[in-house]
Short mmCIF file of C-alpha atoms and ligand atoms in Angstrom, two decimals:
data_model
loop_
_atom_site.label_atom_id
_atom_site.label_comp_id
_atom_site.label_asym_id
_atom_site.label_seq_id
_atom_site.Cartn_x
_atom_site.Cartn_y
_atom_site.Cartn_z
CA MET A 1 -4.41 16.81 0.74
CA GLN A 2 -5.16 19.98 2.64
CA ASN A 3 -1.94 19.79 4.63
CA PHE A 4 0.35 20.12 1.64
CA HIS A 5 -0.33 23.72 0.80
CA TYR A 6 1.28 26.87 -0.60
CA GLN A 7 1.99 29.83 1.60
CA ASP A 8 3.57 32.83 -0.10
CA ASN A 9 4.27 30.58 -3.09
CA ALA A 10 6.26 28.07 -1.01
CA LEU A 11 4.99 24.51 -0.53
CA TYR A 12 4.54 23.34 3.06
CA CYS A 13 3.89 20.07 4.78
CA GLU A 14 1.76 21.15 7.72
CA ASP A 15 3.71 24.09 9.26
CA VAL A 16 7.05 23.12 7.77
CA PRO A 17 8.37 24.50 4.48
CA LEU A 18 9.59 21.64 2.29
CA GLU A 19 12.59 23.76 1.37
CA ARG A 20 13.73 23.46 4.98
CA ILE A 21 13.28 19.68 4.95
CA ALA A 22 15.37 19.44 1.77
CA LYS A 23 18.10 21.56 3.35
CA GLU A 24 18.16 19.56 6.55
CA TYR A 25 17.78 16.01 5.27
CA GLY A 26 18.85 16.22 1.64
CA THR A 27 17.01 14.92 -1.41
CA PRO A 28 15.42 12.74 -2.51
CA CYS A 29 13.33 12.02 0.58
CA TYR A 30 9.80 10.98 1.44
CA VAL A 31 7.76 13.36 3.58
CA TYR A 32 4.58 12.31 5.40
CA SER A 33 2.03 14.44 7.24
CA HIS A 34 0.98 13.05 10.62
CA THR A 35 -2.24 15.07 10.55
CA ILE A 36 -3.33 13.63 7.20
CA LEU A 37 -2.51 10.07 8.24
CA VAL A 38 -4.59 10.36 11.38
CA GLN A 39 -7.38 12.16 9.55
CA HIS A 40 -7.60 9.49 6.85
CA TYR A 41 -7.73 6.69 9.40
CA ARG A 42 -10.43 8.42 11.45
CA ASP A 43 -12.51 9.32 8.38
CA PHE A 44 -12.50 5.69 7.36
CA ASP A 45 -13.20 4.37 10.84
CA GLN A 46 -16.01 6.85 11.47
CA ALA A 47 -17.67 6.13 8.13
CA PHE A 48 -18.27 2.59 9.41
CA ALA A 49 -19.07 3.61 12.99
CA SER A 50 -22.54 2.07 12.89
CA ILE A 51 -21.25 -1.35 11.80
CA PRO A 52 -19.13 -3.54 14.09
CA HIS A 53 -15.83 -3.71 12.23
CA ILE A 54 -12.10 -4.29 12.30
CA ILE A 55 -9.79 -2.21 10.14
CA ALA A 56 -6.78 -4.25 9.10
CA TYR A 57 -4.51 -1.67 7.47
CA ALA A 58 -2.97 -3.22 4.32
CA MET A 59 0.59 -2.56 5.35
CA LYS A 60 2.17 -3.35 2.01
CA ALA A 61 1.06 0.18 1.06
CA ASN A 62 3.50 1.67 3.59
CA SER A 63 5.09 -0.52 6.23
CA ASN A 64 7.36 1.93 8.01
CA LEU A 65 7.34 1.06 11.74
CA SER A 66 6.20 4.53 12.76
CA ILE A 67 3.31 4.53 10.30
CA LEU A 68 2.25 1.10 11.56
CA ARG A 69 2.57 2.26 15.14
CA LEU A 70 0.43 5.30 14.37
CA MET A 71 -2.25 3.10 12.76
CA ALA A 72 -2.14 0.67 15.69
CA SER A 73 -2.50 3.50 18.17
CA GLU A 74 -5.64 4.58 16.32
CA GLY A 75 -6.99 1.03 16.76
CA SER A 76 -5.97 -0.52 13.47
CA GLY A 77 -4.94 -4.09 12.88
CA ALA A 78 -2.93 -5.21 9.86
CA ASP A 79 -3.45 -7.09 6.64
CA ILE A 80 -0.14 -8.85 6.05
CA VAL A 81 1.18 -10.77 3.06
CA SER A 82 4.47 -12.20 4.36
CA GLY A 83 6.41 -13.29 7.42
CA GLY A 84 8.43 -10.09 7.13
CA GLU A 85 5.28 -8.01 7.36
CA LEU A 86 4.18 -10.02 10.40
CA TYR A 87 7.52 -9.26 12.04
CA ARG A 88 7.16 -5.56 11.32
CA ALA A 89 3.56 -5.47 12.55
CA LEU A 90 4.48 -7.17 15.84
CA GLU A 91 7.53 -4.92 16.30
CA ALA A 92 5.27 -1.91 15.81
CA GLY A 93 2.84 -3.17 18.43
CA VAL A 94 -0.09 -4.18 16.21
CA ALA A 95 -2.44 -6.46 18.18
CA PRO A 96 -2.08 -10.03 16.84
CA ASP A 97 -5.82 -10.60 17.20
CA LYS A 98 -6.34 -7.92 14.53
CA ILE A 99 -3.88 -9.37 12.03
CA VAL A 100 -5.08 -11.20 8.92
CA PHE A 101 -2.70 -12.97 6.55
CA ALA A 102 -3.36 -13.05 2.77
CA GLY A 103 -1.28 -14.12 -0.23
CA VAL A 104 -1.18 -17.07 -2.63
CA GLY A 105 2.24 -18.35 -1.57
CA LYS A 106 2.49 -18.63 2.20
CA SER A 107 5.36 -20.94 3.18
CA SER A 108 5.13 -23.46 6.04
CA ASP A 109 7.59 -21.34 8.02
CA GLU A 110 5.42 -18.27 7.59
CA ILE A 111 2.32 -20.25 8.56
CA ARG A 112 4.03 -21.57 11.71
CA TYR A 113 5.22 -18.07 12.64
CA ALA A 114 1.68 -16.73 12.23
CA LEU A 115 0.16 -19.54 14.31
CA GLU A 116 2.76 -19.01 17.06
CA SER A 117 1.91 -15.30 17.01
CA GLU A 118 -1.81 -16.13 17.36
CA ILE A 119 -2.99 -13.91 14.53
CA LEU A 120 -6.72 -13.53 13.95
CA MET A 121 -6.87 -15.61 10.76
CA PHE A 122 -5.42 -16.68 7.44
CA ASN A 123 -7.11 -15.60 4.24
CA VAL A 124 -6.63 -18.81 2.31
CA GLU A 125 -6.24 -18.72 -1.45
CA SER A 126 -6.29 -22.41 -2.52
CA SER A 127 -7.10 -25.94 -1.32
CA ASN A 128 -3.45 -26.94 -1.39
CA GLU A 129 -2.69 -24.07 0.95
CA LEU A 130 -5.50 -25.28 3.25
CA LYS A 131 -3.83 -28.68 3.46
CA VAL A 132 -0.50 -27.15 4.40
CA ILE A 133 -2.06 -24.91 7.06
CA ASN A 134 -3.91 -27.94 8.42
CA ASP A 135 -0.64 -29.94 8.56
CA VAL A 136 1.34 -27.18 10.25
CA ALA A 137 -1.43 -26.55 12.80
CA GLY A 138 -1.56 -30.33 13.38
CA THR A 139 2.14 -30.52 14.24
CA MET A 140 1.64 -27.63 16.65
CA GLY A 141 -1.45 -29.21 18.21
CA CYS A 142 -3.68 -26.24 17.46
CA LYS A 143 -6.45 -25.15 15.13
CA ALA A 144 -5.93 -22.45 12.52
CA ARG A 145 -8.69 -19.90 12.01
CA VAL A 146 -9.24 -19.28 8.32
CA ALA A 147 -11.37 -17.35 5.88
CA LEU A 148 -11.42 -18.52 2.29
CA ARG A 149 -10.69 -15.84 -0.24
CA VAL A 150 -13.37 -16.00 -2.90
CA ASN A 151 -12.80 -14.62 -6.35
CA PRO A 152 -16.15 -13.13 -7.39
CA ASP A 153 -15.10 -12.63 -11.04
CA ILE A 154 -15.90 -8.92 -11.02
CA ASP A 155 -14.02 -6.42 -13.13
CA PRO A 156 -12.91 -3.62 -10.80
CA LYS A 157 -12.12 -1.39 -13.82
CA THR A 158 -8.64 -0.53 -12.67
CA HIS A 159 -5.14 -1.18 -14.04
CA PRO A 160 -4.74 -4.91 -14.92
CA TYR A 161 -1.70 -5.24 -12.63
CA ILE A 162 -3.76 -4.22 -9.61
CA SER A 163 -6.93 -6.10 -10.58
CA THR A 164 -7.25 -9.21 -8.43
CA GLY A 165 -10.81 -10.51 -8.58
CA LEU A 166 -11.18 -11.81 -12.13
CA LYS A 167 -11.38 -15.49 -13.07
CA LYS A 168 -7.99 -15.36 -14.78
CA SER A 169 -6.32 -13.91 -11.69
CA LYS A 170 -4.03 -15.95 -9.43
CA PHE A 171 -5.93 -14.85 -6.34
CA GLY A 172 -8.66 -16.61 -4.38
CA ILE A 173 -10.97 -19.49 -5.10
CA SER A 174 -13.47 -19.19 -7.93
CA ALA A 175 -17.00 -18.39 -6.80
CA ASP A 176 -18.34 -21.49 -8.61
CA ARG A 177 -16.16 -23.81 -6.54
CA ALA A 178 -16.39 -21.91 -3.27
CA LEU A 179 -19.06 -24.08 -1.63
CA GLU A 180 -17.05 -27.24 -2.31
CA GLU A 181 -13.89 -25.66 -0.91
CA PHE A 182 -15.65 -24.52 2.24
CA ARG A 183 -16.94 -28.08 2.75
CA PHE A 184 -13.43 -29.42 2.29
CA ALA A 185 -12.03 -26.84 4.73
CA THR A 186 -14.64 -27.78 7.32
CA SER A 187 -13.62 -31.44 7.03
CA LEU A 188 -10.02 -30.70 8.05
CA PRO A 189 -9.35 -31.39 11.75
CA HIS A 190 -6.98 -28.50 12.39
CA ILE A 191 -8.90 -25.84 10.49
CA ASP A 192 -11.55 -23.59 12.00
CA VAL A 193 -13.49 -21.94 9.18
CA VAL A 194 -14.56 -18.54 10.48
CA GLY A 195 -14.99 -16.25 7.52
CA VAL A 196 -15.21 -15.29 3.89
CA HIS A 197 -12.73 -12.92 2.29
CA LYS A 198 -12.69 -10.98 -0.96
CA HIS A 199 -10.44 -8.29 -2.41
CA ILE A 200 -11.05 -7.43 -6.05
CA GLY A 201 -8.34 -4.90 -6.78
CA SER A 202 -6.80 -1.56 -5.98
CA GLN A 203 -7.34 2.08 -6.90
CA LEU A 204 -11.07 1.50 -7.49
CA THR A 205 -12.83 4.69 -8.51
CA GLU A 206 -16.35 3.29 -8.74
CA ILE A 207 -18.58 1.79 -6.10
CA THR A 208 -20.47 -0.67 -8.32
CA PRO A 209 -17.78 -3.37 -8.49
CA PHE A 210 -17.63 -3.42 -4.66
CA VAL A 211 -21.37 -3.84 -4.44
CA ASP A 212 -21.61 -6.47 -7.20
CA ALA A 213 -18.83 -8.51 -5.61
CA LEU A 214 -20.35 -8.22 -2.16
CA LYS A 215 -23.77 -9.36 -3.41
CA LYS A 216 -22.19 -12.57 -4.65
CA ILE A 217 -20.41 -13.09 -1.34
CA VAL A 218 -23.57 -12.52 0.68
CA VAL A 219 -25.38 -15.23 -1.31
CA LEU A 220 -22.47 -17.55 -0.58
CA ILE A 221 -22.51 -16.76 3.15
CA GLU A 222 -26.23 -17.56 3.28
CA ALA A 223 -25.56 -20.91 1.61
CA LEU A 224 -22.72 -21.67 4.03
CA LYS A 225 -24.86 -20.81 7.02
CA ALA A 226 -27.65 -23.00 5.67
CA GLU A 227 -25.17 -25.87 5.78
CA GLY A 228 -24.49 -25.12 9.42
CA MET A 229 -21.12 -23.42 9.04
CA ASN A 230 -20.42 -20.82 11.67
CA ILE A 231 -19.28 -17.93 9.47
CA ARG A 232 -18.51 -15.04 11.82
CA TYR A 233 -16.41 -12.69 9.70
CA LEU A 234 -16.93 -11.04 6.35
CA ASN A 235 -13.76 -9.45 5.01
CA ILE A 236 -14.42 -7.10 2.08
CA GLY A 237 -10.75 -6.33 1.43
CA GLY A 238 -9.41 -2.93 0.44
CA GLY A 239 -9.13 -1.14 -2.85
CA LEU A 240 -10.73 2.26 -2.40
CA GLY A 241 -9.04 4.64 -4.84
CA ILE A 242 -7.55 8.06 -4.26
CA THR A 243 -7.13 11.21 -6.34
CA TYR A 244 -3.83 11.14 -8.19
CA SER A 245 -4.89 13.58 -10.87
CA THR A 246 -8.54 14.21 -11.71
CA GLU A 247 -10.21 11.00 -10.49
CA ILE A 248 -13.08 11.45 -8.06
CA PRO A 249 -13.13 8.18 -6.14
CA PRO A 250 -15.93 7.27 -3.75
CA GLN A 251 -15.38 8.40 -0.15
CA PRO A 252 -15.31 5.89 2.74
CA LYS A 253 -18.81 7.11 3.68
CA ASP A 254 -20.08 6.25 0.17
CA LEU A 255 -18.65 2.77 0.55
CA ALA A 256 -20.22 2.38 3.99
CA ASP A 257 -23.61 3.55 2.69
CA ALA A 258 -23.43 1.16 -0.25
CA VAL A 259 -22.39 -1.94 1.64
CA SER A 260 -24.24 -1.59 4.94
CA PRO A 261 -27.70 -2.58 3.59
CA LEU A 262 -26.16 -5.81 2.30
CA LEU A 263 -24.77 -6.68 5.72
CA GLN A 264 -28.03 -6.37 7.65
CA ASN A 265 -29.03 -10.00 7.94
CA ILE A 266 -25.85 -12.01 7.76
CA GLY A 267 -24.67 -11.51 11.32
CA CYS A 268 -20.97 -11.24 10.54
CA GLN A 269 -18.33 -8.92 11.89
CA LEU A 270 -16.98 -6.78 9.08
CA ILE A 271 -13.24 -6.69 8.34
CA MET A 272 -11.76 -4.16 5.93
CA GLU A 273 -8.25 -3.87 4.54
CA PRO A 274 -7.74 -0.31 3.33
CA GLY A 275 -4.20 0.55 2.26
CA ARG A 276 -3.79 3.26 -0.36
CA VAL A 277 -6.74 5.35 0.85
CA LEU A 278 -5.16 5.75 4.30
CA VAL A 279 -1.63 6.68 3.28
CA GLY A 280 -1.45 7.55 -0.44
CA ASN A 281 -2.20 11.23 -0.21
CA ALA A 282 -0.41 11.67 3.11
CA GLY A 283 3.03 11.57 1.53
CA LEU A 284 5.18 13.08 -1.19
CA LEU A 285 8.59 12.47 -2.66
CA LEU A 286 10.82 15.52 -2.48
CA THR A 287 13.36 15.73 -5.28
CA ARG A 288 15.84 18.24 -6.69
CA VAL A 289 16.38 19.17 -10.33
CA LEU A 290 19.87 18.19 -11.53
CA TYR A 291 19.80 19.20 -15.18
CA ASN A 292 17.66 20.54 -17.96
CA LYS A 293 18.35 18.54 -21.10
CA PRO A 294 16.70 19.90 -24.23
CA THR A 295 16.89 17.60 -27.27
CA GLU A 296 15.54 18.02 -30.81
CA VAL A 297 12.36 16.13 -29.94
CA LYS A 298 11.88 16.53 -26.23
CA GLN A 299 12.77 18.49 -23.16
CA PHE A 300 13.96 16.41 -20.25
CA VAL A 301 14.07 17.58 -16.67
CA ILE A 302 16.51 15.31 -14.88
CA VAL A 303 15.86 14.99 -11.15
CA ASP A 304 17.67 13.15 -8.37
CA ALA A 305 14.77 10.76 -7.62
CA ALA A 306 14.41 7.69 -9.81
CA MET A 307 12.37 4.57 -10.46
CA ASN A 308 14.20 2.75 -7.68
CA ASP A 309 12.71 5.29 -5.24
CA LEU A 310 9.23 5.42 -6.80
CA ILE A 311 8.42 2.77 -9.38
CA ARG A 312 4.72 3.44 -9.90
CA PRO A 313 5.09 5.55 -13.07
CA SER A 314 7.37 2.92 -14.64
CA LEU A 315 5.41 -0.10 -13.44
CA TYR A 316 1.81 1.02 -13.96
CA GLU A 317 2.23 4.17 -16.02
CA ALA A 318 0.76 5.77 -12.93
CA HIS A 319 0.19 9.51 -12.85
CA HIS A 320 1.68 11.53 -10.00
CA ASP A 321 1.18 15.28 -9.93
CA ILE A 322 4.42 17.23 -9.79
CA TRP A 323 4.39 20.50 -7.90
CA PRO A 324 7.16 23.09 -7.63
CA ILE A 325 8.31 23.76 -4.06
CA GLN A 326 8.73 27.42 -4.94
CA LYS A 327 6.11 28.80 -7.31
CA LYS A 328 7.56 31.40 -9.64
CA SER A 329 5.27 34.00 -11.07
CA HIS A 330 5.49 34.43 -14.84
CA ALA A 331 7.55 31.24 -15.34
CA PRO A 332 6.89 29.95 -18.87
CA VAL A 333 5.23 26.54 -19.01
CA HIS A 334 7.00 23.75 -20.90
CA ASN A 335 6.00 20.29 -21.92
CA VAL A 336 8.64 18.04 -20.39
CA ASP A 337 9.54 14.52 -19.35
CA VAL A 338 10.65 14.39 -15.73
CA VAL A 339 13.19 11.58 -15.53
CA GLY A 340 15.65 10.09 -13.04
CA PRO A 341 19.34 9.19 -13.27
CA ILE A 342 18.81 5.42 -13.71
CA CYS A 343 20.08 3.75 -16.84
CA GLU A 344 16.68 2.64 -18.14
CA SER A 345 14.37 4.42 -20.56
CA GLY A 346 11.52 3.39 -18.27
CA ASP A 347 12.92 5.59 -15.51
CA PHE A 348 10.52 8.51 -15.40
CA MET A 349 8.33 10.33 -12.90
CA ALA A 350 6.17 12.01 -15.57
CA LYS A 351 5.93 12.11 -19.35
CA ASP A 352 4.70 14.95 -21.54
CA ARG A 353 3.83 17.02 -18.53
CA SER A 354 3.21 20.77 -18.55
CA LEU A 355 5.44 22.26 -15.90
CA PRO A 356 6.66 25.77 -15.17
CA ALA A 357 10.30 26.13 -16.22
CA VAL A 358 12.78 24.88 -13.65
CA ASN A 359 16.49 25.40 -13.09
CA PRO A 360 19.09 23.05 -11.65
CA GLY A 361 18.81 23.16 -7.86
CA ASP A 362 15.05 23.76 -7.87
CA LEU A 363 12.95 21.45 -5.74
CA LEU A 364 9.92 19.49 -6.92
CA ALA A 365 7.36 17.40 -5.07
CA VAL A 366 6.07 14.17 -6.58
CA MET A 367 2.65 14.10 -4.98
CA SER A 368 0.48 11.23 -3.68
CA ALA A 369 3.57 9.19 -2.83
CA GLY A 370 2.55 7.76 0.53
CA ALA A 371 1.36 4.37 -0.78
CA TYR A 372 3.19 1.70 -2.79
CA ALA A 373 6.08 4.11 -2.99
CA PHE A 374 8.82 3.61 -0.42
CA THR A 375 7.68 -0.01 0.10
CA MET A 376 8.54 -0.75 -3.53
CA ALA A 377 11.91 1.03 -3.40
CA SER A 378 15.01 -0.92 -4.34
CA ASN A 379 18.75 -0.41 -4.54
CA TYR A 380 18.84 -0.70 -8.33
CA ASN A 381 21.86 1.05 -9.84
CA SER A 382 23.33 0.80 -6.32
CA ARG A 383 21.37 3.77 -5.14
CA PRO A 384 20.97 3.99 -1.36
CA ARG A 385 17.33 4.06 -0.34
CA VAL A 386 16.10 7.50 0.67
CA PRO A 387 14.97 8.68 4.12
CA GLU A 388 11.40 8.97 5.33
CA ILE A 389 10.44 12.04 7.34
CA LEU A 390 7.29 12.36 9.42
CA VAL A 391 6.04 15.90 10.09
CA LYS A 392 4.01 16.57 13.21
CA ASP A 393 3.28 19.86 15.03
CA GLY A 394 6.04 21.74 13.26
CA GLU A 395 8.65 19.07 14.02
CA CYS A 396 10.34 16.66 11.62
CA TYR A 397 11.08 13.09 12.67
CA VAL A 398 13.40 10.85 10.68
CA ILE A 399 11.42 7.62 10.73
CA ARG A 400 13.90 5.94 8.42
CA GLU A 401 17.38 7.24 7.79
CA ARG A 402 19.06 7.52 4.42
CA GLU A 403 21.07 4.43 3.55
CA GLN A 404 24.84 4.79 3.26
CA TYR A 405 27.13 3.17 0.71
CA GLN A 406 28.15 0.56 3.33
CA ASP A 407 24.48 -0.48 3.59
CA LEU A 408 24.56 -1.40 -0.09
CA ILE A 409 27.07 -4.23 0.45
CA ARG A 410 25.86 -5.46 3.82
CA GLY A 411 25.61 -9.25 3.78
CA GLU A 412 27.75 -9.65 0.67
CA SER A 413 31.10 -11.43 0.80
CA ILE A 414 33.88 -12.42 -1.54
CA PRO A 415 34.88 -16.11 -1.30
CA ASP A 416 38.57 -16.93 -0.74
CA PHE A 417 39.13 -18.15 -4.29
CA LEU A 418 38.31 -14.66 -5.56
CA ARG A 419 40.45 -12.90 -2.96
CA GLN A 420 43.88 -13.50 -4.52
CA LEU A 421 44.12 -11.27 -7.56
C1 LIG B 1 -3.13 -4.90 -1.47
C2 LIG B 1 -4.25 -5.46 -0.71
C3 LIG B 1 -5.13 -4.64 -0.01
C4 LIG B 1 -5.04 -3.13 -0.01
O1 LIG B 1 -5.40 -2.56 -1.22
P1 LIG B 1 -5.54 -0.97 -1.33
O2 LIG B 1 -5.93 -0.75 -2.72
O3 LIG B 1 -4.21 -0.40 -1.01
O4 LIG B 1 -6.59 -0.55 -0.37
C5 LIG B 1 -6.12 -5.23 0.75
N1 LIG B 1 -6.25 -6.57 0.79
C6 LIG B 1 -5.44 -7.40 0.11
C7 LIG B 1 -5.64 -8.85 0.21
C8 LIG B 1 -4.41 -6.87 -0.66
O5 LIG B 1 -3.61 -7.69 -1.35
#
């Protein structure tokens, strides 16, 4: 996070004081550093330089067109989970032959759209989905390239909501039944089985679950090859964690060192789907203090950002550091809850947090807000979604403008019978 730094007690994004961004674009707003985004992509890519690989950026982490375009220009593909994400990826110029499509509930329309767009492959999550892909490809007179997503039943030791590779999870095909499913897939006339996929969860802070899961997959690939299946791709998913508070997650290089020995003899091209690790620490949410509200039992700091802008604290009890934009020397430190204006008790950015005293009008940064932040924003409480600003070489670019009140009612209409009052 070296590019969010203090200079004379003022917080900067690259060469731009965040105070200036707040003045110019208002609050709340998301601010991203171009330098960090590029750096994170290159660090990841270079860590795997000695292994032939495709990086398919998991765009659900941050799907702004400019961020996608930046990733694509660095050579990234995309891991998509919906037709809407495919549309965005194509609009941003992501190469279709680097797009992989995951998700347990792909509709026939989405499947057709992906086949028409000639994406690299589907990561298939069930045999019923295989049948539908086979049918759709049949009506189009083509063959669909697929990998089957295998659920290795490994505990990634992360939050249950972002754990995806356990037996009880809705994702993938259980490792015990994988061989059978691959045989079934191979028997379908409009399916070309090209790979094996796994993704065990997100915000992983240990390397062992990756390795344990991969070992299981490698054994499977050997069995598939022994049956004559031409498995050309091994997709190890995403999930590398980042530092939100004091975690020390493995670095991309650690992951590369741990997995590369396992890949020696299987002759597959590696696909990876990093999301959070590329964008999470490249962004922050800039917010302004509205009120201090001391009560008998707690001190609340009420800010203008809310759970509709950043839902991670409410949804996962996720920790985000909160930094003052202007550090004050000698400010007393208080234990406070930083909360938003939304009418829900679950609307908070931080609970029981030690923060230097703030006054109305002061600016705060909610850190590590580049991933699963804006993409999860909603209009709840009829709050317009906030702008996204990209900082590069001392310039600010509005890569998504602030929504206006008119945007909130776009597409709504009042039927005639309700018009006469
Ligand atoms: C969400 C997701 C990812 C990305 O996970 P990160 O933790 O953000 O790296 C990768 N692959 C699949 C299939 C996903 O659903």
